Amino acid sequence: RRLARGGGGGGGGEEHRRLARCSRCRTARYCDAVCQRADYARHKFECRWAGRRDVVPDAVREEVELLVRTRVALSSSDEDEKGEGECECECECVPRSEKEKEEGVDRRLLLPPVVRCSRRHFDSMSRMDPNLRPLDSADRLIVETTVRLFAQGEGRGAKGGGTRKKEKKNMKEWERSDVERYVRIFRSNNFGIVDDTLNVIGSGVYPHGAVLNHSCDPNCVLRYRFGGDSSILQGGGGGPIMEIVALRDIERGEELTHSYVDLVHTTDVRRERLGMTHGFVCRCRRCTGGCTVSLPANFAAWDDEDLTEWILERHNPRHRSERAATTASAGAGTEGHASPPPPPSVIVEKVEIDRAMSRCRDTGGRGTSSSSTSAAGARDRAIAASRRLRDQARAHMSAGDIESEVGCARESVSILSSSSASSEIIPPLSMELYTARGMLLSSLLVAGRTDEALMVCQCLVAFLCVALGHVPNHPLLGLQLFTLGDLYDATGKRTRAKSAHLWARDVLRICQGRSSEMVRRLDDVLGKGE
C-alpha cells in the first residue's frame, strides 16, 4: 500500500512500464515478448481458464496456478528415463553470470548458486500428516477446483499449443490423492517470494531451499533475484531465483537456518504458527530465553519518547561517533531529539527479548507482567477497541477519506500508549502497539504529515531494535531505517538523516546485496564515496 499510494522507504519510485498481455486469456502480463515466449511452456496449461471466474474462484487462483505449473514442470522432466541415481545426478547446476563474479570472493569457497530439482527431489519433501492437520476449507477448495479442471480437460493446455505427446499423457488426469499430496507439500515447504521492499508478490517451490531447517535465531535470510541471467529464463528454469544469504559470520560445521515465521512476534505466537503450518515446537535459543537485549533497568517506567531515543542511540552502530559529535557541540543539544538524551549514568541490564516485549509500565519502575489475571480483561478490552479503530481506518482508506483515516489510526495508537489510562497494562514495546503505529505511519505518510510521521517511525525502529535484537541485519529493520532517514531529511534534520541512512545501508548491503534496488537508492542519497 505504501508503494501504491506514493509513500514509504526510499522516496520517489521508478515509472512503471506498460505490460504486454496474453491475447487469449487477457490476464497474464509480461514485460516484453521475450519474457512471454519464455513463459509459454507453462502458461499454455492455464491459458484456457485463467480469465474465467466461473472455472477458478479468485480466492484460490494463485494457488491453483502454482499447482498446475509445478505439475507441468515435473511431468515434462526426463525423470522416467533416469535410473535410481543420487540426487546430485538429477539436479542441474546453472553457471554464475558475469555480474555475480564482481566482488572477488574465492571461487573455491562457493557452491553453484542456481540448482534446478527433479521430481524425486520434490516427492521427497516433507508434508503435514493428515491425522495431525486435516485440510482446511481453503485447501479443500483448491483441491476440488484443480481436480475439476483436469476432469473437464481445462488443465491440458491451450488448443494448438504444441504440447508434446508425453506432456499430454501425463497431464490428462490428476488423481485427487496426488493433488492433496501436492497441497500438503506446498503448505510445509512453499516460500512467499518477496521483492526488495518485503512485499509478497508470489509463491514458489524451491526443494533445495526447503532443506534448510527453521530457527527463530537464524544465521541466514532468503532473498530472490528476478530476471538475472536470460539463459535461465530461456532454458525453462523460469521465475525468481532464491539466494541464501548469511546474516553473520558462520562457524565451520554450524547448521544453516532461516526463519519460517515473522520474527517480530513473541515466542508463544511463533510457536503457535509453526505448530499450525509445520507441526513442531521450536526450541531454539530465541524460544528458550537465550536472546537478550540491552535496556535501562527501569525502562517500563520511561516515557515513550525518552525510551525511543535511548534505544535508537544505543543500538545505532555509529552512535559512538555521533555522541562524540554531540559532546563537541558544547551543549548545543543533539539534533533531532525531542528532549535531551538520558544521562550516561543510566543503569543498563540485559533483558530477555520476550520479557522486554511484555513488561508493562508501572509507577514502581520495574514493570509488571502483562499476563496477570487482574489486568487481562482490561488489556483485552483496550486491544479490541484499538483493533476496531484500525478497521474503521481501513474503511475510511477505501472511501478515500484521509482525514478520518488518520484520526482513527491515531486514536488506535493513543489508547495503547503511555498517554492513555490503559498504559499500565499495555507493554510499551508490545507487538500490538507496533501494529497500530505501523498503520498510523502509513496514513500519515499519505497525508503528508512528516513531523508526526517522524515520531511514529522512531517508535517503530526502536521496537524493531528490541524484537530483532538478536538479528541486527534483518531486512525489515533496514527498510524501516531507510524510511526514518527520509523523514529526518524531510524535517531538516540532516545529521540524523545521514546517520539513519548509513545504518540502513549497512544492514541492507548484508541482507539484500550491494546491487539491490534499495542499496542503489541509498548510494545515490549518500554518495558512492561514503
XYZ file of C-alpha atoms in Angstrom, residues 20-402:
383
model
C 2.088 -6.778 -22.516
C -0.919 -9.059 -22.061
C -1.722 -12.539 -23.322
C -4.201 -12.050 -26.167
C -6.099 -15.259 -25.335
C -6.778 -15.176 -21.576
C -6.071 -11.443 -21.161
C -4.885 -11.983 -17.571
C -1.220 -12.999 -17.815
C 1.065 -9.989 -18.214
C 4.673 -9.774 -19.376
C 7.370 -7.161 -19.581
C 8.084 -7.974 -23.252
C 7.746 -10.612 -25.960
C 10.918 -12.428 -24.870
C 9.521 -12.871 -21.370
C 6.201 -14.076 -22.776
C 7.841 -16.686 -25.029
C 9.961 -17.959 -22.130
C 6.827 -18.476 -20.021
C 4.642 -20.056 -22.695
C 5.723 -23.633 -21.940
C 3.915 -23.261 -18.623
C 1.263 -20.662 -19.371
C -0.350 -22.727 -22.145
C -1.699 -25.110 -19.489
C -3.539 -22.335 -17.655
C -4.458 -20.098 -20.565
C -7.891 -21.640 -21.170
C -9.222 -20.929 -17.695
C -7.019 -18.075 -16.433
C -9.598 -15.405 -17.214
C -12.722 -17.377 -16.252
C -14.002 -16.807 -12.715
C -16.669 -19.482 -13.261
C -13.869 -22.074 -13.547
C -11.374 -20.917 -10.889
C -12.509 -18.690 -7.992
C -10.357 -15.632 -7.354
C -9.689 -16.749 -3.764
C -7.635 -19.766 -4.897
C -6.479 -18.674 -8.360
C -2.791 -18.189 -7.488
C -2.581 -21.469 -5.563
C -4.181 -23.417 -8.428
C -1.864 -21.784 -10.959
C 1.160 -22.782 -8.890
C -0.130 -26.361 -8.557
C -0.606 -26.638 -12.310
C 2.779 -25.086 -13.088
C 4.501 -27.432 -10.653
C 2.722 -30.398 -12.218
C 3.783 -29.254 -15.712
C 7.413 -28.786 -14.681
C 7.588 -32.260 -13.116
C 5.620 -34.009 -15.877
C 7.837 -32.604 -18.620
C 11.053 -33.711 -16.912
C 13.053 -36.706 -18.034
C 12.500 -38.487 -14.734
C 11.098 -41.634 -16.326
C 14.280 -42.160 -18.323
C 16.560 -41.756 -15.310
C 17.706 -44.502 -13.015
C 17.712 -44.516 -9.257
C 20.851 -42.369 -9.038
C 21.704 -39.924 -6.309
C 20.090 -36.506 -6.144
C 23.230 -34.816 -7.429
C 22.873 -36.663 -10.747
C 19.386 -35.236 -11.288
C 19.903 -31.617 -10.255
C 21.172 -29.193 -12.848
C 23.614 -26.510 -11.714
C 23.468 -23.280 -13.699
C 26.773 -21.362 -14.027
C 27.154 -17.942 -12.442
C 26.662 -14.873 -14.584
C 29.465 -12.369 -15.002
C 27.590 -9.888 -12.841
C 27.787 -12.265 -9.890
C 31.568 -12.544 -10.090
C 32.298 -8.889 -9.438
C 33.039 -8.955 -5.687
C 36.256 -11.001 -5.812
C 35.251 -13.842 -3.488
C 37.380 -17.008 -3.597
C 35.523 -19.140 -6.143
C 36.634 -22.368 -4.476
C 34.529 -21.496 -1.444
C 31.332 -21.034 -3.426
C 28.717 -23.608 -4.382
C 26.925 -23.257 -7.728
C 24.240 -20.663 -6.951
C 21.353 -21.962 -9.065
C 20.072 -25.526 -8.775
C 17.023 -26.937 -10.546
C 15.469 -30.025 -8.974
C 13.815 -33.168 -10.289
C 10.561 -34.952 -9.483
C 12.254 -37.266 -6.966
C 13.510 -34.277 -5.015
C 10.020 -32.750 -4.938
C 8.373 -36.018 -3.900
C 10.824 -36.436 -1.012
C 9.882 -33.139 0.627
C 8.135 -33.288 3.992
C 4.413 -32.716 4.308
C 1.878 -32.321 7.083
C 0.457 -35.570 8.496
C -3.250 -35.721 7.526
C -4.026 -37.041 11.017
C -2.364 -34.024 12.665
C -3.800 -31.358 10.415
C -6.678 -32.097 8.039
C -7.009 -29.836 5.015
C -8.901 -26.666 5.869
C -11.753 -25.227 3.791
C -9.415 -23.141 1.602
C -7.201 -26.158 0.867
C -10.228 -28.311 0.044
C -11.435 -25.654 -2.413
C -8.006 -25.690 -4.087
C -8.145 -29.492 -4.406
C -11.726 -29.544 -5.733
C -11.002 -26.806 -8.270
C -7.824 -28.463 -9.552
C -9.396 -31.919 -9.840
C -12.359 -30.431 -11.715
C -10.045 -28.591 -14.117
C -8.337 -31.774 -15.185
C -11.530 -33.823 -15.242
C -13.023 -31.272 -17.672
C -9.839 -31.069 -19.735
C -9.249 -27.432 -18.851
C -5.769 -28.113 -17.473
C -4.347 -29.827 -20.549
C -3.109 -26.807 -22.417
C -4.319 -24.300 -24.952
C -5.637 -25.653 -28.243
C -2.895 -25.820 -30.779
C -0.319 -25.119 -28.113
C 2.196 -27.606 -29.465
C 2.079 -29.747 -26.314
C 4.409 -32.709 -26.516
C 2.802 -36.157 -26.582
C 4.406 -37.151 -23.289
C 3.151 -34.000 -21.558
C -0.380 -34.585 -22.863
C -0.350 -38.104 -21.441
C 0.956 -37.060 -18.030
C -1.366 -34.044 -17.723
C -4.516 -35.832 -18.895
C -5.568 -36.977 -15.441
C -4.626 -35.985 -11.943
C -5.868 -38.136 -9.094
C -7.381 -36.414 -6.050
C -4.870 -38.095 -3.731
C -1.977 -36.639 -5.769
C -3.472 -33.144 -5.690
C -3.900 -33.384 -1.923
C -0.299 -34.547 -1.603
C 0.913 -31.539 -3.590
C -1.137 -29.192 -1.400
C 0.355 -30.712 1.766
C 3.858 -30.363 0.355
C 3.099 -26.756 -0.510
C 1.832 -25.989 2.979
C 5.011 -27.295 4.593
C 7.579 -26.166 2.031
C 6.401 -23.304 -0.176
C 8.048 -19.919 0.005
C 6.492 -16.496 -0.227
C 8.534 -14.691 -2.893
C 9.233 -11.120 -1.778
C 10.713 -8.113 -3.525
C 13.230 -5.653 -2.090
C 10.508 -3.968 -0.018
C 9.436 -7.338 1.503
C 6.122 -7.277 -0.354
C 4.983 -10.827 -1.115
C 4.490 -10.985 -4.880
C 4.008 -14.729 -5.326
C 4.732 -18.236 -4.085
C 7.384 -20.653 -5.234
C 8.539 -24.251 -4.913
C 12.256 -24.476 -4.078
C 13.133 -28.039 -2.981
C 16.767 -27.244 -2.141
C 15.725 -24.185 -0.152
C 13.219 -26.318 1.746
C 16.111 -28.437 3.053
C 17.100 -25.614 5.413
C 15.715 -26.022 8.909
C 13.972 -23.337 10.908
C 15.343 -21.252 13.745
C 13.956 -18.128 15.403
C 17.638 -17.220 15.859
C 18.651 -17.684 12.206
C 22.064 -17.185 10.664
C 20.649 -16.836 7.127
C 17.935 -14.982 5.268
C 16.362 -15.717 1.889
C 16.204 -13.225 -0.946
C 15.145 -13.506 -4.581
C 16.815 -12.494 -7.818
C 14.490 -11.557 -10.665
C 15.279 -11.948 -14.370
C 19.030 -12.012 -13.917
C 20.500 -14.460 -16.422
C 18.374 -14.664 -19.566
C 19.669 -18.172 -20.259
C 17.931 -19.372 -17.102
C 14.611 -17.982 -18.273
C 15.090 -19.163 -21.839
C 16.113 -22.601 -20.647
C 12.879 -23.099 -18.787
C 14.213 -22.589 -15.247
C 11.739 -19.744 -15.000
C 10.929 -17.149 -12.448
C 12.848 -15.776 -9.468
C 15.992 -17.452 -8.184
C 16.273 -17.963 -4.439
C 19.521 -16.891 -2.780
C 20.517 -17.977 0.724
C 22.471 -15.182 2.412
C 24.490 -15.272 5.644
C 23.378 -12.646 8.166
C 26.531 -13.006 10.251
C 29.793 -14.936 10.363
C 29.049 -18.678 10.468
C 31.329 -21.172 12.178
C 32.639 -24.199 10.318
C 30.167 -27.041 10.808
C 27.353 -24.754 12.027
C 23.964 -25.585 10.532
C 22.466 -23.039 8.132
C 19.000 -21.941 9.265
C 16.382 -19.349 8.421
C 13.055 -18.445 9.987
C 9.780 -19.888 8.737
C 7.772 -17.235 10.625
C 7.844 -13.497 11.318
C 10.486 -12.906 13.981
C 8.902 -9.789 15.480
C 6.270 -11.895 17.259
C 6.644 -13.269 20.774
C 7.593 -16.909 21.336
C 4.063 -18.151 22.045
C 2.758 -16.658 18.771
C 5.669 -18.011 16.719
C 5.295 -21.480 18.227
C 1.547 -21.499 17.571
C 2.096 -20.624 13.911
C 4.878 -23.165 13.482
C 2.665 -25.841 15.006
C -0.153 -24.989 12.612
C 1.976 -24.956 9.457
C 4.806 -27.391 10.219
C 3.765 -29.462 13.221
C 6.747 -28.920 15.524
C 7.695 -26.919 18.622
C 10.759 -24.723 18.169
C 13.372 -24.952 20.923
C 15.992 -22.633 19.502
C 17.977 -20.137 21.577
C 15.415 -17.401 20.986
C 12.494 -19.602 22.078
C 14.223 -20.846 25.220
C 15.092 -17.413 26.561
C 18.696 -17.213 25.411
C 18.429 -13.981 23.391
C 18.698 -10.703 25.289
C 18.734 -7.005 24.511
C 20.252 -4.051 26.409
C 17.677 -1.756 28.047
C 17.542 0.637 31.005
C 16.853 -1.261 34.213
C 13.585 0.652 34.740
C 12.655 1.120 31.076
C 8.987 0.222 31.659
C 8.552 3.450 33.646
C 10.070 5.675 30.967
C 8.131 7.989 28.700
C 7.707 6.644 25.148
C 9.773 9.408 23.555
C 12.659 9.103 26.029
C 12.757 5.309 25.733
C 12.655 5.522 21.936
C 15.533 7.997 21.807
C 17.612 5.917 24.190
C 17.113 2.731 22.154
C 17.946 4.449 18.862
C 21.088 5.970 20.357
C 22.182 2.725 21.991
C 21.577 0.392 19.046
C 22.915 2.543 16.233
C 26.334 1.032 15.419
C 27.543 4.550 14.640
C 26.282 6.022 17.912
C 29.749 6.497 19.384
C 30.870 8.929 16.697
C 27.507 10.662 16.807
C 27.739 11.006 20.583
C 31.252 12.422 20.271
C 29.992 14.992 17.771
C 27.241 15.926 20.204
C 29.762 16.457 23.001
C 31.889 18.662 20.732
C 28.921 20.918 20.087
C 29.381 22.406 23.592
C 25.985 21.576 24.987
C 24.037 22.794 21.957
C 21.799 19.707 22.143
C 21.513 16.664 19.910
C 19.871 17.378 16.589
C 16.529 15.672 16.249
C 15.951 14.762 19.923
C 12.552 15.750 21.260
C 14.220 16.073 24.662
C 17.819 15.717 25.894
C 19.042 12.093 25.890
C 19.071 10.265 29.214
C 22.197 10.827 31.345
C 25.104 8.421 30.876
C 24.610 7.124 34.428
C 21.524 5.103 33.397
C 21.808 1.548 34.698
C 21.647 -0.860 31.758
C 20.649 -4.501 32.034
C 20.304 -7.441 29.685
C 16.636 -8.294 29.249
C 15.325 -11.419 27.540
C 13.510 -10.260 24.389
C 10.094 -11.722 25.234
C 10.224 -10.144 28.682
C 11.153 -6.811 27.123
C 8.131 -7.036 24.810
C 5.714 -7.992 27.601
C 6.842 -5.827 30.533
C 4.177 -3.251 31.361
C 4.531 0.216 32.761
C 4.017 0.906 36.450
C 4.873 3.613 38.932
C 7.398 1.421 40.709
C 9.722 1.483 37.725
C 10.310 -2.247 37.267
C 7.125 -3.009 35.364
C 4.749 -5.918 35.752
C 3.856 -8.829 33.556
C 1.070 -8.216 31.056
C -0.239 -11.731 31.756
C -1.525 -11.068 35.306
C -5.123 -12.200 35.710
C -6.388 -8.891 37.107
C -5.148 -6.923 34.094
C -6.127 -9.425 31.394
C -9.703 -8.225 30.963
C -8.792 -4.533 30.769
C -5.924 -5.282 28.383
C -8.155 -7.303 26.083
C -10.762 -4.534 26.008
C -8.150 -1.920 25.127
C -6.726 -4.115 22.369
C -10.192 -4.850 20.991
C -11.010 -1.138 20.916
C -7.733 -0.395 19.117
C -8.430 -3.062 16.517
C -11.942 -1.716 15.891
C -10.456 1.696 15.253
C -7.968 0.206 12.800
C -10.850 -1.488 10.973
C -12.577 1.886 10.770
C -9.364 3.449 9.449
C -9.247 0.837 6.674
C -12.852 1.605 5.764
C -12.031 5.327 5.546
C -8.974 4.486 3.441
C -11.162 2.559 0.970
C -13.521 5.523 0.833
C -10.663 7.955 0.217
C -11.311 9.899 3.441
C -7.721 10.507 4.549
